[in-house]
PDB file of C-alpha atoms in Angstrom:
ATOM      1  CA  MET A   1    -116.636  85.727   4.227  1.00 74.00           C
ATOM      2  CA  ASP A   2    -115.648  89.262   3.243  1.00 78.00           C
ATOM      3  CA  ILE A   3    -116.326  90.528  -0.239  1.00 81.00           C
ATOM      4  CA  PRO A   4    -113.072  92.090  -1.502  1.00 86.00           C
ATOM      5  CA  TYR A   5    -112.682  95.628  -2.848  1.00 88.00           C
ATOM      6  CA  THR A   6    -116.040  97.027  -1.721  1.00 87.00           C
ATOM      7  CA  VAL A   7    -114.355 100.190  -0.490  1.00 86.00           C
ATOM      8  CA  GLU A   8    -110.756 100.323  -1.620  1.00 87.00           C
ATOM      9  CA  ALA A   9    -109.828 100.348  -5.306  1.00 88.00           C
ATOM     10  CA  ARG A  10    -108.858  97.058  -6.926  1.00 88.00           C
ATOM     11  CA  PRO A  11    -105.251  97.366  -8.160  1.00 89.00           C
ATOM     12  CA  ASP A  12    -105.883  96.110 -11.705  1.00 89.00           C
ATOM     13  CA  THR A  13    -109.017  98.196 -12.439  1.00 88.00           C
ATOM     14  CA  GLY A  14    -108.283 101.226 -10.276  1.00 88.00           C
ATOM     15  CA  VAL A  15    -111.845 101.362  -8.919  1.00 89.00           C
ATOM     16  CA  TYR A  16    -113.895  99.403  -6.387  1.00 90.00           C
ATOM     17  CA  ASN A  17    -115.632  96.250  -7.631  1.00 90.00           C
ATOM     18  CA  ALA A  18    -119.218  97.497  -7.574  1.00 92.00           C
ATOM     19  CA  LYS A  19    -118.290 100.304  -9.940  1.00 93.00           C
ATOM     20  CA  VAL A  20    -116.830  97.847 -12.451  1.00 93.00           C
ATOM     21  CA  GLY A  21    -119.991  95.789 -12.081  1.00 94.00           C
ATOM     22  CA  ILE A  22    -122.373  98.674 -12.683  1.00 95.00           C
ATOM     23  CA  TRP A  23    -120.432  99.828 -15.757  1.00 96.00           C
ATOM     24  CA  LEU A  24    -120.563  96.320 -17.218  1.00 96.00           C
ATOM     25  CA  PHE A  25    -124.283  96.255 -16.553  1.00 97.00           C
ATOM     26  CA  LEU A  26    -124.789  99.717 -18.055  1.00 97.00           C
ATOM     27  CA  SER A  27    -122.890  98.699 -21.193  1.00 97.00           C
ATOM     28  CA  SER A  28    -125.388  95.874 -21.686  1.00 97.00           C
ATOM     29  CA  GLU A  29    -128.186  98.400 -21.156  1.00 97.00           C
ATOM     30  CA  VAL A  30    -126.710 100.640 -23.847  1.00 97.00           C
ATOM     31  CA  MET A  31    -126.924  97.689 -26.234  1.00 97.00           C
ATOM     32  CA  LEU A  32    -130.539  97.018 -25.251  1.00 97.00           C
ATOM     33  CA  PHE A  33    -131.746 100.574 -25.736  1.00 96.00           C
ATOM     34  CA  GLY A  34    -129.442 100.981 -28.737  1.00 96.00           C
ATOM     35  CA  ALA A  35    -131.166  98.064 -30.456  1.00 97.00           C
ATOM     36  CA  LEU A  36    -134.581  99.582 -29.772  1.00 96.00           C
ATOM     37  CA  PHE A  37    -133.486 102.998 -31.044  1.00 96.00           C
ATOM     38  CA  SER A  38    -132.160 101.280 -34.173  1.00 96.00           C
ATOM     39  CA  ALA A  39    -135.537  99.605 -34.622  1.00 96.00           C
ATOM     40  CA  TYR A  40    -137.183 103.014 -34.311  1.00 96.00           C
ATOM     41  CA  VAL A  41    -134.894 104.562 -36.947  1.00 95.00           C
ATOM     42  CA  LEU A  42    -135.306 101.659 -39.397  1.00 96.00           C
ATOM     43  CA  ILE A  43    -139.093 101.556 -39.073  1.00 95.00           C
ATOM     44  CA  ARG A  44    -139.405 105.313 -39.344  1.00 94.00           C
ATOM     45  CA  VAL A  45    -137.155 105.510 -42.413  1.00 95.00           C
ATOM     46  CA  GLY A  46    -139.131 102.670 -44.017  1.00 94.00           C
ATOM     47  CA  THR A  47    -142.510 104.339 -43.454  1.00 92.00           C
ATOM     48  CA  PRO A  48    -144.012 105.968 -46.584  1.00 91.00           C
ATOM     49  CA  ALA A  49    -143.971 109.769 -46.588  1.00 86.00           C
ATOM     50  CA  GLY A  50    -146.910 111.333 -44.738  1.00 85.00           C
ATOM     51  CA  GLU A  51    -147.759 108.214 -42.772  1.00 89.00           C
ATOM     52  CA  TRP A  52    -145.620 108.838 -39.690  1.00 91.00           C
ATOM     53  CA  PRO A  53    -147.558 110.396 -36.810  1.00 92.00           C
ATOM     54  CA  HIS A  54    -146.636 113.867 -35.567  1.00 91.00           C
ATOM     55  CA  GLY A  55    -147.999 115.659 -32.540  1.00 89.00           C
ATOM     56  CA  TRP A  56    -149.596 112.560 -30.987  1.00 92.00           C
ATOM     57  CA  GLN A  57    -147.927 113.072 -27.627  1.00 93.00           C
ATOM     58  CA  ASN A  58    -148.877 115.380 -24.799  1.00 93.00           C
ATOM     59  CA  LEU A  59    -145.967 117.808 -24.956  1.00 93.00           C
ATOM     60  CA  THR A  60    -146.811 119.444 -21.628  1.00 94.00           C
ATOM     61  CA  LEU A  61    -146.678 116.141 -19.727  1.00 96.00           C
ATOM     62  CA  GLY A  62    -143.546 115.044 -21.599  1.00 96.00           C
ATOM     63  CA  THR A  63    -141.779 118.307 -20.740  1.00 96.00           C
ATOM     64  CA  LEU A  64    -142.919 118.045 -17.131  1.00 97.00           C
ATOM     65  CA  ASN A  65    -141.457 114.538 -16.938  1.00 97.00           C
ATOM     66  CA  THR A  66    -138.165 115.801 -18.408  1.00 97.00           C
ATOM     67  CA  VAL A  67    -137.976 118.455 -15.679  1.00 97.00           C
ATOM     68  CA  VAL A  68    -138.837 115.860 -13.019  1.00 97.00           C
ATOM     69  CA  LEU A  69    -136.051 113.519 -14.173  1.00 97.00           C
ATOM     70  CA  ALA A  70    -133.531 116.365 -14.474  1.00 96.00           C
ATOM     71  CA  LEU A  71    -134.276 117.397 -10.890  1.00 97.00           C
ATOM     72  CA  SER A  72    -133.981 113.790  -9.725  1.00 97.00           C
ATOM     73  CA  ALA A  73    -130.493 113.548 -11.286  1.00 97.00           C
ATOM     74  CA  ILE A  74    -129.467 116.621  -9.289  1.00 97.00           C
ATOM     75  CA  THR A  75    -130.876 115.249  -6.023  1.00 97.00           C
ATOM     76  CA  THR A  76    -129.104 111.910  -6.635  1.00 96.00           C
ATOM     77  CA  LEU A  77    -125.797 113.700  -6.985  1.00 96.00           C
ATOM     78  CA  MET A  78    -126.509 115.796  -3.896  1.00 95.00           C
ATOM     79  CA  ALA A  79    -127.301 112.643  -1.907  1.00 96.00           C
ATOM     80  CA  TRP A  80    -123.950 111.150  -2.890  1.00 96.00           C
ATOM     81  CA  VAL A  81    -122.109 114.390  -2.023  1.00 94.00           C
ATOM     82  CA  ALA A  82    -123.908 114.458   1.349  1.00 95.00           C
ATOM     83  CA  CYS A  83    -122.594 110.941   2.050  1.00 95.00           C
ATOM     84  CA  LYS A  84    -119.099 111.956   1.028  1.00 93.00           C
ATOM     85  CA  ILE A  85    -119.065 114.877   3.484  1.00 92.00           C
ATOM     86  CA  ARG A  86    -120.671 112.629   6.130  1.00 93.00           C
ATOM     87  CA  GLN A  87    -123.985 114.477   6.451  1.00 94.00           C
ATOM     88  CA  PHE A  88    -126.466 111.643   6.739  1.00 95.00           C
ATOM     89  CA  GLY A  89    -129.470 113.918   7.340  1.00 95.00           C
ATOM     90  CA  LYS A  90    -128.895 115.673   4.027  1.00 96.00           C
ATOM     91  CA  PHE A  91    -128.461 112.323   2.295  1.00 96.00           C
ATOM     92  CA  GLN A  92    -131.845 111.188   3.598  1.00 96.00           C
ATOM     93  CA  PHE A  93    -133.482 114.386   2.391  1.00 97.00           C
ATOM     94  CA  PHE A  94    -131.993 114.302  -1.110  1.00 97.00           C
ATOM     95  CA  HIS A  95    -132.471 110.560  -1.616  1.00 96.00           C
ATOM     96  CA  GLY A  96    -136.068 110.920  -0.415  1.00 96.00           C
ATOM     97  CA  CYS A  97    -136.552 113.681  -2.996  1.00 97.00           C
ATOM     98  CA  THR A  98    -135.133 111.399  -5.722  1.00 97.00           C
ATOM     99  CA  LEU A  99    -137.538 108.653  -4.740  1.00 97.00           C
ATOM    100  CA  LEU A 100    -140.508 111.024  -4.801  1.00 97.00           C
ATOM    101  CA  LEU A 101    -139.456 112.457  -8.164  1.00 98.00           C
ATOM    102  CA  GLY A 102    -139.081 108.945  -9.615  1.00 97.00           C
ATOM    103  CA  LEU A 103    -142.571 108.022  -8.450  1.00 97.00           C
ATOM    104  CA  THR A 104    -143.916 111.329  -9.805  1.00 98.00           C
ATOM    105  CA  PHE A 105    -142.426 110.447 -13.186  1.00 98.00           C
ATOM    106  CA  LEU A 106    -144.212 107.088 -13.144  1.00 98.00           C
ATOM    107  CA  CYS A 107    -147.542 108.690 -12.182  1.00 98.00           C
ATOM    108  CA  ILE A 108    -147.289 111.202 -15.053  1.00 97.00           C
ATOM    109  CA  LYS A 109    -146.387 108.371 -17.422  1.00 97.00           C
ATOM    110  CA  MET A 110    -149.484 106.457 -16.307  1.00 97.00           C
ATOM    111  CA  VAL A 111    -151.638 109.511 -17.076  1.00 97.00           C
ATOM    112  CA  GLU A 112    -150.105 109.624 -20.561  1.00 97.00           C
ATOM    113  CA  TYR A 113    -150.752 105.903 -21.114  1.00 97.00           C
ATOM    114  CA  HIS A 114    -154.336 106.341 -19.950  1.00 97.00           C
ATOM    115  CA  GLN A 115    -154.832 109.187 -22.439  1.00 96.00           C
ATOM    116  CA  HIS A 116    -153.591 106.969 -25.277  1.00 96.00           C
ATOM    117  CA  LEU A 117    -155.613 103.938 -24.260  1.00 96.00           C
ATOM    118  CA  ASN A 118    -158.765 106.048 -23.916  1.00 96.00           C
ATOM    119  CA  HIS A 119    -158.335 107.585 -27.376  1.00 95.00           C
ATOM    120  CA  TYR A 120    -160.181 105.724 -30.146  1.00 96.00           C
ATOM    121  CA  GLU A 121    -160.172 105.604 -33.905  1.00 95.00           C
ATOM    122  CA  ILE A 122    -163.629 104.462 -35.063  1.00 95.00           C
ATOM    123  CA  HIS A 123    -164.260 103.399 -38.657  1.00 95.00           C
ATOM    124  CA  LEU A 124    -167.875 103.958 -39.628  1.00 95.00           C
ATOM    125  CA  THR A 125    -169.945 102.042 -42.150  1.00 94.00           C
ATOM    126  CA  ASP A 126    -170.303 105.167 -44.337  1.00 92.00           C
ATOM    127  CA  GLY A 127    -166.512 105.327 -44.804  1.00 92.00           C
ATOM    128  CA  ARG A 128    -165.819 108.193 -42.402  1.00 93.00           C
ATOM    129  CA  ILE A 129    -163.511 107.927 -39.409  1.00 94.00           C
ATOM    130  CA  ALA A 130    -164.374 109.300 -35.978  1.00 94.00           C
ATOM    131  CA  ASP A 131    -161.356 109.989 -33.788  1.00 94.00           C
ATOM    132  CA  GLY A 132    -161.298 111.150 -30.184  1.00 94.00           C
ATOM    133  CA  ASP A 133    -161.340 110.453 -26.470  1.00 95.00           C
ATOM    134  CA  MET A 134    -163.914 107.909 -25.348  1.00 95.00           C
ATOM    135  CA  LEU A 135    -166.509 109.385 -22.998  1.00 96.00           C
ATOM    136  CA  GLN A 136    -169.122 106.601 -22.906  1.00 94.00           C
ATOM    137  CA  ASN A 137    -168.643 102.990 -23.967  1.00 93.00           C
ATOM    138  CA  ASN A 138    -171.165 101.016 -21.998  1.00 92.00           C
ATOM    139  CA  PRO A 139    -171.901  97.629 -23.686  1.00 91.00           C
ATOM    140  CA  LYS A 140    -175.505  97.895 -22.470  1.00 92.00           C
ATOM    141  CA  GLN A 141    -176.038 101.067 -24.500  1.00 92.00           C
ATOM    142  CA  ASP A 142    -176.433 100.897 -28.285  1.00 93.00           C
ATOM    143  CA  TYR A 143    -174.166 103.886 -28.836  1.00 94.00           C
ATOM    144  CA  VAL A 144    -170.754 105.250 -27.862  1.00 95.00           C
ATOM    145  CA  VAL A 145    -169.857 108.872 -27.153  1.00 96.00           C
ATOM    146  CA  ILE A 146    -166.472 110.362 -27.965  1.00 95.00           C
ATOM    147  CA  LYS A 147    -165.040 113.857 -27.793  1.00 95.00           C
ATOM    148  CA  GLY A 148    -163.290 114.300 -31.086  1.00 93.00           C
ATOM    149  CA  ARG A 149    -163.861 114.890 -34.783  1.00 92.00           C
ATOM    150  CA  TYR A 150    -164.605 113.215 -38.085  1.00 92.00           C
ATOM    151  CA  ALA A 151    -161.942 112.589 -40.710  1.00 91.00           C
ATOM    152  CA  ALA A 152    -162.469 111.543 -44.289  1.00 89.00           C
ATOM    153  CA  TYR A 153    -159.176 109.676 -44.677  1.00 87.00           C
ATOM    154  CA  GLU A 154    -156.816 107.918 -42.278  1.00 85.00           C
ATOM    155  CA  GLU A 155    -153.975 110.186 -43.515  1.00 84.00           C
ATOM    156  CA  ASP A 156    -155.810 113.158 -41.974  1.00 86.00           C
ATOM    157  CA  LEU A 157    -155.113 111.702 -38.535  1.00 89.00           C
ATOM    158  CA  TYR A 158    -151.326 111.394 -38.851  1.00 88.00           C
ATOM    159  CA  ASP A 159    -150.018 114.935 -38.672  1.00 84.00           C
ATOM    160  CA  LEU A 160    -151.806 116.664 -35.823  1.00 83.00           C
ATOM    161  CA  ARG A 161    -149.089 119.308 -35.550  1.00 79.00           C
ATOM    162  CA  ALA A 162    -149.894 120.664 -38.991  1.00 75.00           C
ATOM    163  CA  GLN A 163    -153.617 120.851 -38.122  1.00 75.00           C
ATOM    164  CA  LYS A 164    -153.615 123.447 -35.388  1.00 70.00           C
ATOM    165  CA  ASN A 165    -156.813 124.586 -33.618  1.00 73.00           C
ATOM    166  CA  LEU A 166    -158.705 121.377 -34.351  1.00 77.00           C
ATOM    167  CA  LYS A 167    -162.293 121.668 -33.156  1.00 85.00           C
ATOM    168  CA  GLU A 168    -163.380 118.719 -31.045  1.00 88.00           C
ATOM    169  CA  THR A 169    -167.008 118.134 -30.216  1.00 92.00           C
ATOM    170  CA  GLU A 170    -169.011 115.445 -28.474  1.00 94.00           C
ATOM    171  CA  ILE A 171    -170.067 112.852 -31.028  1.00 94.00           C
ATOM    172  CA  LYS A 172    -172.706 110.189 -30.349  1.00 95.00           C
ATOM    173  CA  ILE A 173    -172.247 107.176 -32.629  1.00 95.00           C
ATOM    174  CA  PRO A 174    -174.803 104.337 -32.806  1.00 94.00           C
ATOM    175  CA  ARG A 175    -173.087 100.948 -32.551  1.00 94.00           C
ATOM    176  CA  SER A 176    -174.885  99.869 -35.754  1.00 94.00           C
ATOM    177  CA  GLN A 177    -172.780 102.446 -37.657  1.00 95.00           C
ATOM    178  CA  ILE A 178    -169.451 101.204 -36.294  1.00 94.00           C
ATOM    179  CA  LYS A 179    -167.435  98.989 -38.626  1.00 94.00           C
ATOM    180  CA  ASP A 180    -164.519  98.659 -36.214  1.00 93.00           C
ATOM    181  CA  MET A 181    -162.881 100.656 -33.474  1.00 94.00           C
ATOM    182  CA  GLN A 182    -159.479 100.543 -31.846  1.00 95.00           C
ATOM    183  CA  SER A 183    -157.790 102.436 -29.044  1.00 96.00           C
ATOM    184  CA  TYR A 184    -154.371 104.072 -29.415  1.00 96.00           C
ATOM    185  CA  GLY A 185    -152.567 101.205 -27.683  1.00 96.00           C
ATOM    186  CA  PRO A 186    -149.352  99.540 -28.855  1.00 96.00           C
ATOM    187  CA  TRP A 187    -151.421  97.411 -31.286  1.00 95.00           C
ATOM    188  CA  HIS A 188    -152.626 100.507 -33.176  1.00 93.00           C
ATOM    189  CA  ASN A 189    -149.585 101.125 -35.404  1.00 92.00           C
ATOM    190  CA  ASP A 190    -145.774 100.911 -35.561  1.00 94.00           C
ATOM    191  CA  TYR A 191    -145.290 104.319 -33.990  1.00 94.00           C
ATOM    192  CA  LEU A 192    -147.348 103.503 -30.912  1.00 96.00           C
ATOM    193  CA  ALA A 193    -145.797 100.032 -30.653  1.00 96.00           C
ATOM    194  CA  LEU A 194    -142.362 101.682 -30.519  1.00 96.00           C
ATOM    195  CA  TYR A 195    -143.600 104.395 -28.165  1.00 96.00           C
ATOM    196  CA  PHE A 196    -145.018 101.914 -25.650  1.00 97.00           C
ATOM    197  CA  THR A 197    -142.020  99.583 -25.916  1.00 97.00           C
ATOM    198  CA  LEU A 198    -139.412 102.306 -25.456  1.00 97.00           C
ATOM    199  CA  THR A 199    -141.209 104.256 -22.752  1.00 97.00           C
ATOM    200  CA  GLY A 200    -142.482 101.091 -21.041  1.00 97.00           C
ATOM    201  CA  LEU A 201    -138.989  99.650 -20.789  1.00 97.00           C
ATOM    202  CA  HIS A 202    -137.706 103.007 -19.588  1.00 97.00           C
ATOM    203  CA  ALA A 203    -140.481 103.211 -16.974  1.00 97.00           C
ATOM    204  CA  LEU A 204    -139.535  99.707 -15.755  1.00 98.00           C
ATOM    205  CA  HIS A 205    -135.989 100.977 -15.262  1.00 97.00           C
ATOM    206  CA  ILE A 206    -137.323 103.955 -13.297  1.00 97.00           C
ATOM    207  CA  LEU A 207    -139.319 101.526 -11.161  1.00 97.00           C
ATOM    208  CA  GLY A 208    -136.262  99.316 -10.602  1.00 97.00           C
ATOM    209  CA  GLY A 209    -134.102 102.316  -9.738  1.00 97.00           C
ATOM    210  CA  SER A 210    -136.775 103.599  -7.350  1.00 97.00           C
ATOM    211  CA  ILE A 211    -136.815 100.246  -5.538  1.00 97.00           C
ATOM    212  CA  VAL A 212    -133.024 100.356  -5.086  1.00 97.00           C
ATOM    213  CA  ILE A 213    -133.102 103.996  -3.974  1.00 97.00           C
ATOM    214  CA  GLY A 214    -135.997 103.202  -1.640  1.00 97.00           C
ATOM    215  CA  TYR A 215    -133.978 100.323  -0.156  1.00 97.00           C
ATOM    216  CA  LEU A 216    -130.935 102.542   0.463  1.00 96.00           C
ATOM    217  CA  TRP A 217    -133.183 105.227   1.930  1.00 96.00           C
ATOM    218  CA  GLY A 218    -135.018 102.731   4.134  1.00 94.00           C
ATOM    219  CA  PRO A 219    -133.719  99.353   5.398  1.00 94.00           C
ATOM    220  CA  GLY A 220    -130.360  99.642   3.622  1.00 94.00           C
ATOM    221  CA  ARG A 221    -129.377 102.689   5.660  1.00 93.00           C
ATOM    222  CA  ARG A 222    -128.195 100.430   8.519  1.00 94.00           C
ATOM    223  CA  LEU A 223    -124.917 100.000   6.667  1.00 94.00           C
ATOM    224  CA  TRP A 224    -124.156 103.684   7.248  1.00 93.00           C
ATOM    225  CA  LYS A 225    -123.589 103.008  10.957  1.00 93.00           C
ATOM    226  CA  THR A 226    -121.113 100.168  10.417  1.00 93.00           C
ATOM    227  CA  ASP A 227    -119.419 101.046   7.119  1.00 92.00           C
ATOM    228  CA  PRO A 228    -120.214 104.572   5.814  1.00 93.00           C
ATOM    229  CA  GLU A 229    -117.596 104.357   3.054  1.00 93.00           C
ATOM    230  CA  ARG A 230    -119.187 101.251   1.579  1.00 94.00           C
ATOM    231  CA  PHE A 231    -122.640 102.793   1.926  1.00 95.00           C
ATOM    232  CA  THR A 232    -121.421 105.876   0.023  1.00 95.00           C
ATOM    233  CA  ASN A 233    -120.204 103.610  -2.777  1.00 94.00           C
ATOM    234  CA  ARG A 234    -123.615 101.943  -2.935  1.00 95.00           C
ATOM    235  CA  VAL A 235    -125.232 105.365  -3.251  1.00 96.00           C
ATOM    236  CA  GLU A 236    -122.813 106.220  -6.064  1.00 96.00           C
ATOM    237  CA  VAL A 237    -123.612 102.990  -7.920  1.00 96.00           C
ATOM    238  CA  SER A 238    -127.358 103.618  -7.635  1.00 96.00           C
ATOM    239  CA  GLY A 239    -126.712 107.180  -8.815  1.00 97.00           C
ATOM    240  CA  LEU A 240    -124.829 105.921 -11.878  1.00 97.00           C
ATOM    241  CA  PHE A 241    -127.780 103.716 -12.821  1.00 97.00           C
ATOM    242  CA  TRP A 242    -130.200 106.581 -12.235  1.00 97.00           C
ATOM    243  CA  HIS A 243    -128.147 108.902 -14.444  1.00 97.00           C
ATOM    244  CA  PHE A 244    -128.132 106.295 -17.204  1.00 97.00           C
ATOM    245  CA  VAL A 245    -131.925 106.112 -17.061  1.00 97.00           C
ATOM    246  CA  ASP A 246    -132.086 109.915 -17.166  1.00 97.00           C
ATOM    247  CA  LEU A 247    -129.745 109.985 -20.162  1.00 97.00           C
ATOM    248  CA  VAL A 248    -131.987 107.528 -22.009  1.00 97.00           C
ATOM    249  CA  TRP A 249    -134.917 109.899 -21.424  1.00 97.00           C
ATOM    250  CA  ILE A 250    -132.899 112.819 -22.842  1.00 96.00           C
ATOM    251  CA  PHE A 251    -132.798 110.867 -26.112  1.00 95.00           C
ATOM    252  CA  LEU A 252    -136.348 109.521 -25.883  1.00 96.00           C
ATOM    253  CA  PHE A 253    -138.003 112.879 -25.313  1.00 96.00           C
ATOM    254  CA  PRO A 254    -137.004 114.628 -28.565  1.00 95.00           C
ATOM    255  CA  VAL A 255    -137.383 111.442 -30.615  1.00 94.00           C
ATOM    256  CA  LEU A 256    -140.918 110.665 -29.433  1.00 94.00           C
ATOM    257  CA  TYR A 257    -142.349 114.050 -28.490  1.00 94.00           C
ATOM    258  CA  LEU A 258    -140.743 116.576 -30.825  1.00 92.00           C
ATOM    259  CA  THR A 259    -140.180 114.807 -34.149  1.00 82.00           C
TER     260      THR A 259
ATOM    261  CA  MET B   1    -115.764 107.150 -14.242  1.00 87.00           C
ATOM    262  CA  SER B   2    -117.379 108.562 -11.113  1.00 91.00           C
ATOM    263  CA  LEU B   3    -120.851 109.988 -10.612  1.00 93.00           C
ATOM    264  CA  LYS B   4    -119.316 113.447 -10.953  1.00 94.00           C
ATOM    265  CA  ALA B   5    -118.122 112.714 -14.515  1.00 95.00           C
ATOM    266  CA  VAL B   6    -121.443 111.148 -15.509  1.00 96.00           C
ATOM    267  CA  HIS B   7    -123.307 114.095 -14.026  1.00 96.00           C
ATOM    268  CA  LEU B   8    -121.176 116.433 -16.119  1.00 96.00           C
ATOM    269  CA  VAL B   9    -122.131 114.472 -19.266  1.00 96.00           C
ATOM    270  CA  PHE B  10    -125.757 114.610 -18.157  1.00 96.00           C
ATOM    271  CA  VAL B  11    -125.681 118.380 -17.575  1.00 97.00           C
ATOM    272  CA  SER B  12    -124.039 118.931 -20.981  1.00 97.00           C
ATOM    273  CA  LEU B  13    -126.679 116.867 -22.786  1.00 97.00           C
ATOM    274  CA  LEU B  14    -129.464 118.528 -20.811  1.00 97.00           C
ATOM    275  CA  THR B  15    -128.169 121.929 -21.949  1.00 97.00           C
ATOM    276  CA  LEU B  16    -128.190 120.736 -25.556  1.00 97.00           C
ATOM    277  CA  LEU B  17    -131.712 119.366 -25.106  1.00 96.00           C
ATOM    278  CA  ALA B  18    -132.991 122.639 -23.627  1.00 97.00           C
ATOM    279  CA  PHE B  19    -131.564 124.769 -26.447  1.00 97.00           C
ATOM    280  CA  GLY B  20    -132.599 122.160 -29.018  1.00 96.00           C
ATOM    281  CA  CYS B  21    -136.164 122.304 -27.698  1.00 95.00           C
ATOM    282  CA  ALA B  22    -136.049 126.092 -27.918  1.00 96.00           C
ATOM    283  CA  VAL B  23    -134.984 125.972 -31.590  1.00 96.00           C
ATOM    284  CA  TRP B  24    -137.683 123.382 -32.348  1.00 95.00           C
ATOM    285  CA  ALA B  25    -140.329 125.425 -30.534  1.00 94.00           C
ATOM    286  CA  PHE B  26    -139.504 128.691 -32.318  1.00 95.00           C
ATOM    287  CA  ALA B  27    -139.557 126.892 -35.665  1.00 93.00           C
ATOM    288  CA  ASP B  28    -142.964 125.452 -34.746  1.00 89.00           C
ATOM    289  CA  GLY B  29    -144.345 128.827 -33.656  1.00 89.00           C
ATOM    290  CA  ARG B  30    -144.442 128.001 -29.934  1.00 91.00           C
ATOM    291  CA  VAL B  31    -142.844 131.168 -28.584  1.00 94.00           C
ATOM    292  CA  PHE B  32    -143.542 130.533 -24.889  1.00 95.00           C
ATOM    293  CA  PHE B  33    -142.141 126.995 -25.022  1.00 94.00           C
ATOM    294  CA  GLY B  34    -139.091 128.312 -26.880  1.00 95.00           C
ATOM    295  CA  ALA B  35    -138.491 131.038 -24.308  1.00 96.00           C
ATOM    296  CA  CYS B  36    -138.785 128.444 -21.513  1.00 95.00           C
ATOM    297  CA  GLY B  37    -136.214 126.305 -23.356  1.00 96.00           C
ATOM    298  CA  ILE B  38    -133.712 129.164 -23.460  1.00 97.00           C
ATOM    299  CA  VAL B  39    -134.262 130.032 -19.798  1.00 97.00           C
ATOM    300  CA  ALA B  40    -133.925 126.338 -18.853  1.00 96.00           C
ATOM    301  CA  GLY B  41    -130.711 126.035 -20.891  1.00 96.00           C
ATOM    302  CA  LEU B  42    -129.184 129.065 -19.166  1.00 97.00           C
ATOM    303  CA  LEU B  43    -130.227 127.759 -15.742  1.00 97.00           C
ATOM    304  CA  VAL B  44    -128.648 124.379 -16.475  1.00 96.00           C
ATOM    305  CA  ILE B  45    -125.378 126.101 -17.527  1.00 96.00           C
ATOM    306  CA  LEU B  46    -125.370 128.114 -14.284  1.00 97.00           C
ATOM    307  CA  TYR B  47    -126.070 124.944 -12.317  1.00 96.00           C
ATOM    308  CA  GLY B  48    -123.233 123.171 -14.157  1.00 95.00           C
ATOM    309  CA  ILE B  49    -120.759 125.890 -13.175  1.00 95.00           C
ATOM    310  CA  TYR B  50    -122.014 125.777  -9.566  1.00 94.00           C
ATOM    311  CA  PHE B  51    -121.755 122.000  -9.366  1.00 91.00           C
ATOM    312  CA  LEU B  52    -118.234 121.941 -10.829  1.00 93.00           C
ATOM    313  CA  LYS B  53    -117.088 124.527  -8.280  1.00 93.00           C
ATOM    314  CA  LYS B  54    -118.768 122.650  -5.447  1.00 89.00           C
ATOM    315  CA  LEU B  55    -117.219 119.294  -6.405  1.00 89.00           C
ATOM    316  CA  LYS B  56    -113.769 120.587  -7.272  1.00 87.00           C
ATOM    317  CA  LYS B  57    -112.064 118.132  -4.953  1.00 85.00           C
ATOM    318  CA  VAL B  58    -114.025 115.052  -6.041  1.00 85.00           C
ATOM    319  CA  SER B  59    -112.287 112.795  -8.566  1.00 83.00           C
ATOM    320  CA  TYR B  60    -113.624 112.107 -12.060  1.00 84.00           C
ATOM    321  CA  LEU B  61    -112.634 108.446 -11.746  1.00 78.00           C
TER     322      LEU B  61
END
């Protein structure tokens, strides 16, 4: 059985069916991310003044990831153009680049997650707070070692941007002095919960897109030999999804890294 | 709306992001980051012009 309108435009919509399908899907994605952005705005507006974190993200890695995604959008377009002008070799090169850039993005994101999950806020029995990256946390030892600093109040930890040139030293803390300690995971506060939810969902989309692009670059390329026009349309549809994911990042980056 | 049209939207927003980052960086005292933002914004504009010329014959639909 032949699937209709995979290449030629459907008379009532004016475009081929897969394009209608991807736009319907993307509209549902807009609603999904829109709801999460709304949650971010509402929670941020409802947070008391001075209690919203600033400067908690690694700006260098965030910027690097923005560049990586921007380049991947360009290579996606180039891959589609290469298909349109029937240069399969160029398509393979550009789509391969997109795949590599997508995987690079995920690797950088994992480094960022690791940095957050290895960062601890430790409340001490004397009322002080030790905050920093965990260096040693062996349950067999009666102490932990972090590279960080002491803070008198929790509020001192929120705005890191205003506290430039913070001096961080190695601090050895006996376990007997620890009241409680928690890493900077999604459970830490609203900001990090939103950060992990938004970026985690976005990273899942990058992973999904990479799988599709990898399929078209690998086993899916067989279609090129039998029906290059239909293959080109598939590349366009995957490119539309990839651009949507890139557009989401263009909004995520300033919201999470700059504000 | 074809990939060409979406790419144009993407390039426009990327330009805004680059210049927006530059403004934010200068306000925050990060001169190098700000300068990079301006250079990136100009590069994206140049790329946008190049890509529009290159894809002149491709439809926006």
